[in-house]
Short mmCIF file of C-alpha atoms and ligand atoms in Angstrom, two decimals:
data_model
loop_
_atom_site.label_atom_id
_atom_site.label_comp_id
_atom_site.label_asym_id
_atom_site.label_seq_id
_atom_site.Cartn_x
_atom_site.Cartn_y
_atom_site.Cartn_z
CA MET U 26 68.29 -45.01 -120.47
CA ARG U 27 69.52 -46.34 -117.19
CA VAL U 28 72.78 -45.28 -115.52
CA LEU U 29 74.93 -46.53 -112.71
CA GLY U 30 76.48 -43.65 -110.79
CA ILE U 31 79.65 -43.81 -108.63
CA GLU U 32 80.97 -41.22 -106.28
CA THR U 33 84.29 -41.57 -104.51
CA SER U 34 85.87 -38.20 -104.60
CA CYS U 35 86.40 -37.80 -100.82
CA ASP U 36 85.18 -39.72 -97.81
CA GLU U 37 81.80 -41.00 -99.06
CA THR U 38 81.25 -43.98 -101.21
CA GLY U 39 77.99 -43.16 -103.10
CA ILE U 40 76.31 -45.55 -105.62
CA ALA U 41 72.99 -44.97 -107.41
CA ILE U 42 70.93 -46.15 -110.33
CA TYR U 43 69.00 -43.49 -112.21
CA ASP U 44 66.50 -44.20 -115.02
CA ASP U 45 65.37 -41.35 -117.20
CA GLN U 46 61.84 -42.73 -117.26
CA GLN U 47 61.50 -43.94 -113.82
CA GLY U 48 63.72 -41.67 -111.87
CA LEU U 49 65.99 -42.71 -109.03
CA LEU U 50 65.74 -46.57 -108.68
CA ALA U 51 68.28 -47.11 -105.87
CA HIS U 52 71.00 -45.26 -103.89
CA GLN U 53 73.49 -46.51 -101.45
CA LEU U 54 75.82 -44.32 -99.34
CA TYR U 55 78.67 -45.32 -97.10
CA SER U 56 80.21 -42.47 -95.06
CA GLN U 57 83.79 -42.93 -93.78
CA VAL U 58 83.24 -40.11 -91.20
CA LYS U 59 84.00 -42.45 -88.16
CA LEU U 60 87.14 -43.54 -89.84
CA HIS U 61 88.56 -40.09 -90.18
CA ALA U 62 87.10 -38.43 -86.99
CA ASP U 63 90.08 -39.60 -84.83
CA TYR U 64 92.49 -37.61 -87.15
CA GLY U 65 90.40 -34.53 -87.23
CA GLY U 66 90.10 -34.55 -91.08
CA VAL U 67 90.16 -36.88 -94.04
CA VAL U 68 93.26 -39.11 -94.38
CA PRO U 69 93.56 -39.65 -98.09
CA GLU U 70 95.24 -43.07 -97.98
CA LEU U 71 92.63 -44.39 -95.53
CA ALA U 72 89.84 -42.97 -97.80
CA SER U 73 91.15 -44.76 -100.84
CA ARG U 74 91.42 -48.13 -99.02
CA ASP U 75 87.92 -47.80 -97.59
CA HIS U 76 86.45 -47.05 -101.05
CA VAL U 77 88.06 -50.21 -102.29
CA ARG U 78 86.52 -52.20 -99.53
CA LYS U 79 82.97 -50.79 -99.98
CA ILE U 80 82.47 -50.04 -103.66
CA VAL U 81 81.69 -53.46 -105.06
CA PRO U 82 79.30 -54.62 -102.23
CA LEU U 83 77.44 -51.30 -102.53
CA ILE U 84 77.05 -51.67 -106.44
CA LYS U 85 75.70 -55.18 -105.77
CA GLN U 86 73.26 -53.83 -103.26
CA ALA U 87 72.12 -51.12 -105.45
CA LEU U 88 71.48 -53.53 -108.29
CA THR U 89 69.41 -55.66 -105.92
CA ASP U 90 67.46 -52.73 -104.55
CA ALA U 91 66.65 -51.52 -108.11
CA GLN U 92 65.74 -55.05 -109.15
CA CYS U 93 67.85 -54.63 -111.99
CA THR U 94 70.52 -56.81 -113.72
CA ALA U 95 73.70 -55.74 -115.36
CA THR U 96 72.24 -56.10 -118.84
CA GLN U 97 69.70 -53.35 -117.95
CA ILE U 98 72.36 -50.73 -117.31
CA ASP U 99 73.11 -48.58 -120.34
CA GLY U 100 76.06 -46.51 -119.01
CA VAL U 101 78.32 -46.01 -116.06
CA ALA U 102 78.99 -42.45 -114.62
CA PHE U 103 81.91 -42.04 -112.18
CA THR U 104 83.24 -38.85 -110.49
CA GLN U 105 86.39 -38.03 -112.54
CA GLY U 106 87.31 -34.99 -110.41
CA PRO U 107 87.97 -32.74 -108.61
CA GLY U 108 88.80 -34.53 -105.43
CA LEU U 109 91.42 -36.78 -103.70
CA VAL U 110 93.25 -38.54 -106.48
CA GLY U 111 93.55 -41.93 -104.80
CA ALA U 112 89.95 -41.84 -103.92
CA LEU U 113 88.95 -40.82 -107.43
CA LEU U 114 91.03 -43.59 -109.04
CA VAL U 115 88.90 -46.20 -107.14
CA GLY U 116 85.63 -45.04 -108.68
CA ALA U 117 87.28 -44.42 -112.04
CA SER U 118 88.81 -47.89 -112.15
CA VAL U 119 85.77 -49.81 -111.03
CA GLY U 120 83.38 -47.66 -113.14
CA ARG U 121 85.46 -48.16 -116.33
CA SER U 122 86.05 -51.83 -115.74
CA LEU U 123 82.25 -52.37 -115.43
CA ALA U 124 81.67 -50.25 -118.65
CA TYR U 125 84.27 -52.36 -120.47
CA ALA U 126 82.88 -55.69 -119.14
CA TRP U 127 79.29 -54.72 -119.83
CA ASN U 128 80.22 -53.24 -123.24
CA ILE U 129 78.58 -49.86 -122.44
CA PRO U 130 79.86 -46.30 -122.42
CA ALA U 131 81.40 -44.59 -119.38
CA ILE U 132 81.23 -40.96 -118.60
CA GLY U 133 83.47 -39.07 -116.17
CA VAL U 134 81.40 -36.56 -114.21
CA HIS U 135 82.61 -33.24 -112.67
CA HIS U 136 81.87 -33.59 -108.97
CA MET U 137 80.64 -29.99 -108.63
CA GLU U 138 78.40 -30.44 -111.76
CA GLY U 139 76.88 -33.27 -109.81
CA HIS U 140 76.12 -31.07 -106.84
CA LEU U 141 74.84 -28.28 -109.18
CA LEU U 142 72.34 -30.54 -110.78
CA ALA U 143 71.24 -32.32 -107.55
CA PRO U 144 68.18 -30.19 -107.10
CA MET U 145 66.94 -31.60 -110.39
CA LEU U 146 66.52 -34.97 -108.58
CA GLU U 147 63.53 -33.34 -106.84
CA ASP U 148 59.93 -33.03 -107.89
CA ASN U 149 60.04 -29.15 -108.00
CA ALA U 150 63.19 -29.10 -110.26
CA PRO U 151 64.41 -25.57 -111.27
CA GLU U 152 64.33 -24.66 -114.92
CA PHE U 153 67.33 -23.20 -116.71
CA PRO U 154 68.70 -20.48 -116.49
CA PHE U 155 69.55 -19.99 -112.82
CA VAL U 156 72.18 -18.81 -110.43
CA ALA U 157 73.82 -21.58 -108.49
CA LEU U 158 75.59 -21.17 -105.12
CA LEU U 159 77.88 -24.10 -104.62
CA VAL U 160 79.04 -24.49 -101.05
CA SER U 161 80.92 -27.62 -100.18
CA GLY U 162 84.03 -28.57 -98.14
CA GLY U 163 86.29 -27.88 -100.99
CA HIS U 164 84.54 -25.17 -103.08
CA THR U 165 82.52 -22.01 -102.78
CA MET U 166 81.32 -20.55 -106.01
CA LEU U 167 78.55 -18.63 -107.57
CA VAL U 168 77.83 -19.74 -111.18
CA GLU U 169 75.45 -18.48 -113.89
CA VAL U 170 73.98 -21.63 -115.34
CA GLY U 171 72.47 -21.35 -118.81
CA GLY U 172 72.08 -25.16 -119.26
CA ILE U 173 73.97 -28.40 -118.69
CA GLY U 174 77.67 -27.56 -119.25
CA GLN U 175 76.99 -23.86 -119.82
CA TYR U 176 78.50 -22.53 -116.64
CA GLN U 177 79.93 -19.11 -116.06
CA ILE U 178 81.76 -18.68 -112.78
CA LEU U 179 80.72 -15.32 -111.35
CA GLY U 180 82.79 -15.49 -108.15
CA GLU U 181 84.64 -17.98 -105.91
CA SER U 182 86.48 -18.20 -102.71
CA VAL U 183 90.02 -16.75 -102.77
CA ASP U 184 90.99 -18.94 -99.76
CA ASP U 185 88.99 -21.36 -97.66
CA ALA U 186 85.66 -22.81 -98.88
CA ALA U 187 82.61 -22.12 -96.73
CA GLY U 188 82.47 -25.80 -95.44
CA GLU U 189 86.17 -25.67 -94.66
CA ALA U 190 85.68 -22.52 -92.58
CA PHE U 191 82.82 -24.25 -90.74
CA ASP U 192 85.05 -27.37 -90.08
CA LYS U 193 88.08 -25.41 -88.99
CA THR U 194 86.01 -23.14 -86.68
CA ALA U 195 84.17 -26.21 -85.26
CA LYS U 196 87.51 -27.70 -84.51
CA LEU U 197 88.54 -24.60 -82.59
CA LEU U 198 85.30 -25.07 -80.67
CA GLY U 199 86.33 -28.56 -79.71
CA LEU U 200 83.96 -30.32 -82.01
CA ASP U 201 84.61 -33.56 -84.07
CA TYR U 202 85.15 -33.83 -87.78
CA PRO U 203 83.32 -32.84 -89.89
CA GLY U 204 82.34 -30.04 -87.71
CA GLY U 205 79.91 -28.12 -89.98
CA PRO U 206 76.71 -29.85 -88.89
CA LEU U 207 77.87 -29.98 -85.23
CA LEU U 208 78.59 -26.25 -85.17
CA ALA U 209 75.23 -25.53 -86.74
CA LYS U 210 73.71 -27.70 -83.89
CA MET U 211 75.75 -25.77 -81.20
CA ALA U 212 74.62 -22.37 -82.72
CA GLU U 213 71.00 -23.32 -81.96
CA GLN U 214 71.73 -22.71 -78.23
CA GLY U 215 73.62 -19.44 -78.95
CA THR U 216 72.26 -16.00 -77.93
CA PRO U 217 72.04 -13.54 -80.88
CA GLY U 218 74.10 -10.30 -80.58
CA GLN U 219 76.76 -11.59 -78.10
CA PHE U 220 79.48 -11.31 -80.74
CA LYS U 221 79.71 -9.56 -84.05
CA PHE U 222 81.86 -11.21 -86.71
CA PRO U 223 82.75 -9.42 -89.98
CA ARG U 224 81.10 -10.02 -93.35
CA PRO U 225 84.25 -10.46 -95.54
CA MET U 226 84.54 -8.83 -98.92
CA THR U 227 80.98 -7.45 -98.77
CA ASP U 228 81.94 -3.72 -98.60
CA ARG U 229 83.38 -3.81 -102.20
CA PRO U 230 81.90 -4.79 -105.45
CA GLY U 231 82.37 -8.31 -106.84
CA LEU U 232 81.27 -11.82 -106.15
CA ASP U 233 84.35 -13.42 -104.76
CA PHE U 234 84.45 -14.75 -101.13
CA SER U 235 87.05 -15.08 -98.50
CA PHE U 236 86.48 -17.13 -95.31
CA SER U 237 89.79 -17.72 -93.81
CA GLY U 238 89.68 -14.34 -91.87
CA LEU U 239 86.46 -15.54 -90.18
CA LYS U 240 88.29 -18.63 -88.84
CA THR U 241 91.00 -16.35 -87.46
CA PHE U 242 88.46 -13.98 -85.98
CA ALA U 243 86.81 -17.02 -84.33
CA ALA U 244 90.19 -18.25 -82.92
CA ASN U 245 90.84 -14.79 -81.45
CA THR U 246 87.35 -14.55 -79.95
CA ILE U 247 87.62 -18.05 -78.51
CA ARG U 248 90.95 -17.17 -76.92
CA ASP U 249 89.51 -14.15 -75.18
CA GLN U 250 86.48 -15.91 -73.69
CA ASP U 251 85.98 -18.45 -70.91
CA ASP U 252 85.19 -21.84 -72.51
CA SER U 253 81.75 -22.20 -71.03
CA PRO U 254 79.26 -24.08 -73.24
CA GLN U 255 77.23 -20.78 -73.47
CA SER U 256 80.25 -18.71 -74.67
CA LYS U 257 81.03 -21.41 -77.34
CA ALA U 258 77.41 -21.51 -78.45
CA ASP U 259 77.35 -17.78 -78.74
CA ILE U 260 80.53 -17.78 -80.85
CA ALA U 261 79.13 -20.58 -82.93
CA TYR U 262 75.95 -18.56 -83.58
CA ALA U 263 77.87 -15.35 -84.50
CA PHE U 264 80.22 -17.28 -86.80
CA GLN U 265 77.38 -19.08 -88.61
CA GLU U 266 75.31 -15.79 -88.94
CA ALA U 267 78.43 -14.12 -90.50
CA VAL U 268 78.96 -16.97 -93.05
CA VAL U 269 75.18 -17.10 -93.96
CA ASP U 270 74.96 -13.33 -94.24
CA THR U 271 77.96 -13.11 -96.46
CA LEU U 272 76.64 -15.79 -98.72
CA ALA U 273 73.22 -14.13 -98.85
CA ILE U 274 74.61 -10.71 -99.76
CA LYS U 275 76.58 -12.19 -102.66
CA CYS U 276 73.65 -14.34 -103.81
CA ARG U 277 71.48 -11.22 -103.90
CA ARG U 278 74.16 -9.29 -105.84
CA ALA U 279 74.56 -12.27 -108.30
CA LEU U 280 70.78 -12.29 -108.99
CA GLU U 281 70.64 -8.52 -109.41
CA GLN U 282 73.71 -8.66 -111.79
CA THR U 283 72.36 -11.44 -114.00
CA GLY U 284 68.63 -10.42 -113.77
CA LEU U 285 67.72 -14.04 -112.93
CA LYS U 286 65.10 -15.02 -110.40
CA ARG U 287 66.01 -18.60 -109.72
CA LEU U 288 68.66 -19.51 -107.14
CA VAL U 289 69.94 -22.98 -106.73
CA ILE U 290 72.01 -23.96 -103.63
CA ALA U 291 73.92 -27.19 -103.39
CA GLY U 292 76.91 -28.91 -101.75
CA GLY U 293 77.32 -29.95 -98.14
CA VAL U 294 76.81 -26.46 -96.62
CA SER U 295 73.41 -26.13 -98.38
CA ALA U 296 72.07 -28.58 -95.75
CA ASN U 297 72.49 -25.64 -93.30
CA THR U 298 69.00 -24.59 -92.03
CA SER U 299 69.84 -21.12 -91.27
CA LEU U 300 71.38 -20.65 -94.81
CA ARG U 301 68.21 -22.01 -96.45
CA GLU U 302 65.92 -19.82 -94.33
CA LYS U 303 67.98 -16.72 -94.97
CA LEU U 304 68.12 -17.32 -98.79
CA GLU U 305 64.41 -18.18 -99.00
CA LYS U 306 63.61 -14.84 -97.41
CA ALA U 307 66.11 -12.92 -99.52
CA THR U 308 64.98 -14.40 -102.77
CA ALA U 309 61.32 -14.08 -101.99
CA LYS U 310 61.89 -10.30 -101.34
CA MET U 311 63.24 -9.99 -104.85
CA GLY U 312 60.32 -12.03 -106.34
CA GLY U 313 62.63 -14.97 -106.86
CA LYS U 314 62.75 -18.61 -105.65
CA VAL U 315 65.36 -20.81 -104.09
CA PHE U 316 65.82 -24.53 -104.99
CA TYR U 317 67.86 -27.08 -103.04
CA PRO U 318 68.13 -30.87 -102.89
CA ARG U 319 66.78 -32.94 -100.04
CA LEU U 320 69.27 -33.13 -97.15
CA GLU U 321 70.81 -36.45 -98.08
CA PHE U 322 71.59 -35.15 -101.62
CA CYS U 323 73.21 -31.92 -100.32
CA THR U 324 76.34 -33.78 -99.20
CA ASP U 325 78.22 -36.21 -101.50
CA ASN U 326 76.19 -38.93 -102.97
CA GLY U 327 75.91 -41.26 -106.04
CA ALA U 328 72.55 -40.00 -107.17
CA MET U 329 73.80 -36.63 -108.37
CA ILE U 330 76.57 -38.41 -110.30
CA ALA U 331 74.23 -40.83 -112.04
CA PHE U 332 71.78 -38.00 -112.89
CA ALA U 333 74.62 -35.72 -114.35
CA GLY U 334 76.17 -38.57 -116.16
CA LEU U 335 72.82 -39.65 -117.70
CA GLN U 336 72.33 -36.14 -119.10
CA ARG U 337 75.72 -36.32 -120.88
CA LEU U 338 75.44 -39.93 -122.03
CA LYS U 339 71.98 -39.17 -123.52
CA ALA U 340 73.60 -36.42 -125.49
CA GLY U 341 76.14 -38.97 -126.90
CA GLN U 342 79.08 -37.81 -124.82
CA LYS U 343 81.40 -40.36 -123.27
CA THR U 344 84.84 -40.63 -121.67
CA GLU U 345 87.68 -42.68 -123.18
CA LEU U 346 88.52 -45.70 -120.99
CA SER U 347 92.07 -44.46 -120.81
CA ALA U 348 91.11 -40.93 -119.51
CA LYS U 349 92.88 -39.67 -116.37
CA ALA U 350 91.32 -38.84 -112.93
CA LYS U 351 91.43 -35.09 -112.53
CA PRO U 352 92.15 -33.97 -108.93
CA ARG U 353 91.93 -30.41 -110.24
CA TRP U 354 89.33 -29.61 -112.85
CA SER U 355 87.63 -26.24 -113.68
CA LEU U 356 83.86 -26.32 -113.90
CA ASP U 357 83.76 -23.88 -116.70
CA SER U 358 85.86 -26.08 -119.02
CA LEU U 359 83.09 -28.67 -119.41
CA PRO U 360 81.50 -29.11 -122.82
CA ALA U 361 77.84 -27.92 -123.20
CA VAL U 362 75.04 -30.53 -123.69
O1 LIG O 409 79.63 -31.49 -100.55
P1 LIG O 409 80.22 -32.16 -99.31
O2 LIG O 409 79.54 -33.33 -98.83
O3 LIG O 409 81.76 -32.64 -99.73
C1 LIG O 409 82.52 -31.89 -100.49
O4 LIG O 409 82.41 -32.02 -101.80
O5 LIG O 409 83.40 -31.05 -99.90
O6 LIG O 409 80.37 -31.05 -98.18
C2 LIG O 409 80.96 -31.30 -97.03
C3 LIG O 409 80.99 -30.01 -96.19
C4 LIG O 409 81.64 -30.17 -94.94
O7 LIG O 409 82.57 -29.16 -94.76
C5 LIG O 409 80.60 -30.11 -93.83
O8 LIG O 409 81.01 -29.64 -92.60
C6 LIG O 409 79.66 -29.20 -94.45
O9 LIG O 409 79.67 -29.58 -95.87
N1 LIG O 409 78.25 -29.30 -93.91
C7 LIG O 409 77.65 -28.32 -93.27
C8 LIG O 409 76.41 -28.84 -92.88
N2 LIG O 409 76.29 -30.09 -93.33
C9 LIG O 409 77.49 -30.40 -93.99
N3 LIG O 409 78.11 -27.13 -92.92
C10 LIG O 409 77.25 -26.28 -92.22
N4 LIG O 409 75.94 -26.71 -91.81
C11 LIG O 409 75.52 -27.95 -92.06
N5 LIG O 409 74.33 -28.33 -91.67
ZN1 LIG O 410 80.89 -32.65 -102.64
#
């Protein structure tokens, strides 16, 4: 089976073709980062317009790269939610129009399921069951994964997502949008131990997160310092260390609670080197192993949507052509495969 995947939930147009025998045949990604940078964040209306502009040329290119004709595509997977509704509608409309024209099924994919399964695009794919830490710009959650569609949410952020906290703190440090990777780069120049940020919600039981206090703590720390590059780098270091530590404490707790040994990390923040290193050490100490996608599949992409969609289409699931885009959609409401 061969599936065309379409991701348009936020500010990346991602297109991919995945074949269950041959693996990933093509993937195309267009990032709108430059378009939104001037505004310090994603402008939904501009995002939708840019998806409209890019989506069909990228699909054509992916088909060419995969040396594949439309008649060889067996299904279309598109991100049905959660995300910006105008952006989702672009992928949903184009995806379902193609499915209708090509007379093949369409499947609406949950964006976070895409992230969660992205490590399975790699050669050393994790086996079920595992614990997944999903850390993106919009979500932070720990999920016990029994199989595809068997998701039990163990904990999630009660306020800002980890990526959102990175982006907001980066903005306070004068960095462009999206600031997460830029803050991580700045932190490389930071001196350990100059500042001590709190580790929110780690002193009580449970697996929920809260990151908005860290952003406020950063704002206060920045206000009380000179704005020399070294002070900024020290603050970036201490902030990142606090986020990474907090995530690691909760991951360890989730593995202990479930008795599982495999940890998957996915979503934009899983690209963070410091987080990867910390979690590798922490899981190794517990006799476990951490899995993550290659860097380009940590952030939004079409490959993860094609892959997730293929698993569901293969199981005979499909989405009606009249189904709605779902700007809000809980991960644990998905049907099992
Ligand atoms: O998964 P993603 O591409 O989009 C959403 O679904 O939200 O995640 C984007 C988020 C942004 O907040 C970005 O700043 C963050 O991931 N991010 C990082 C890094 N790379 C991306 N945060 C920290 N360190 C990084 N290296
Ligand atoms: Zn995402």
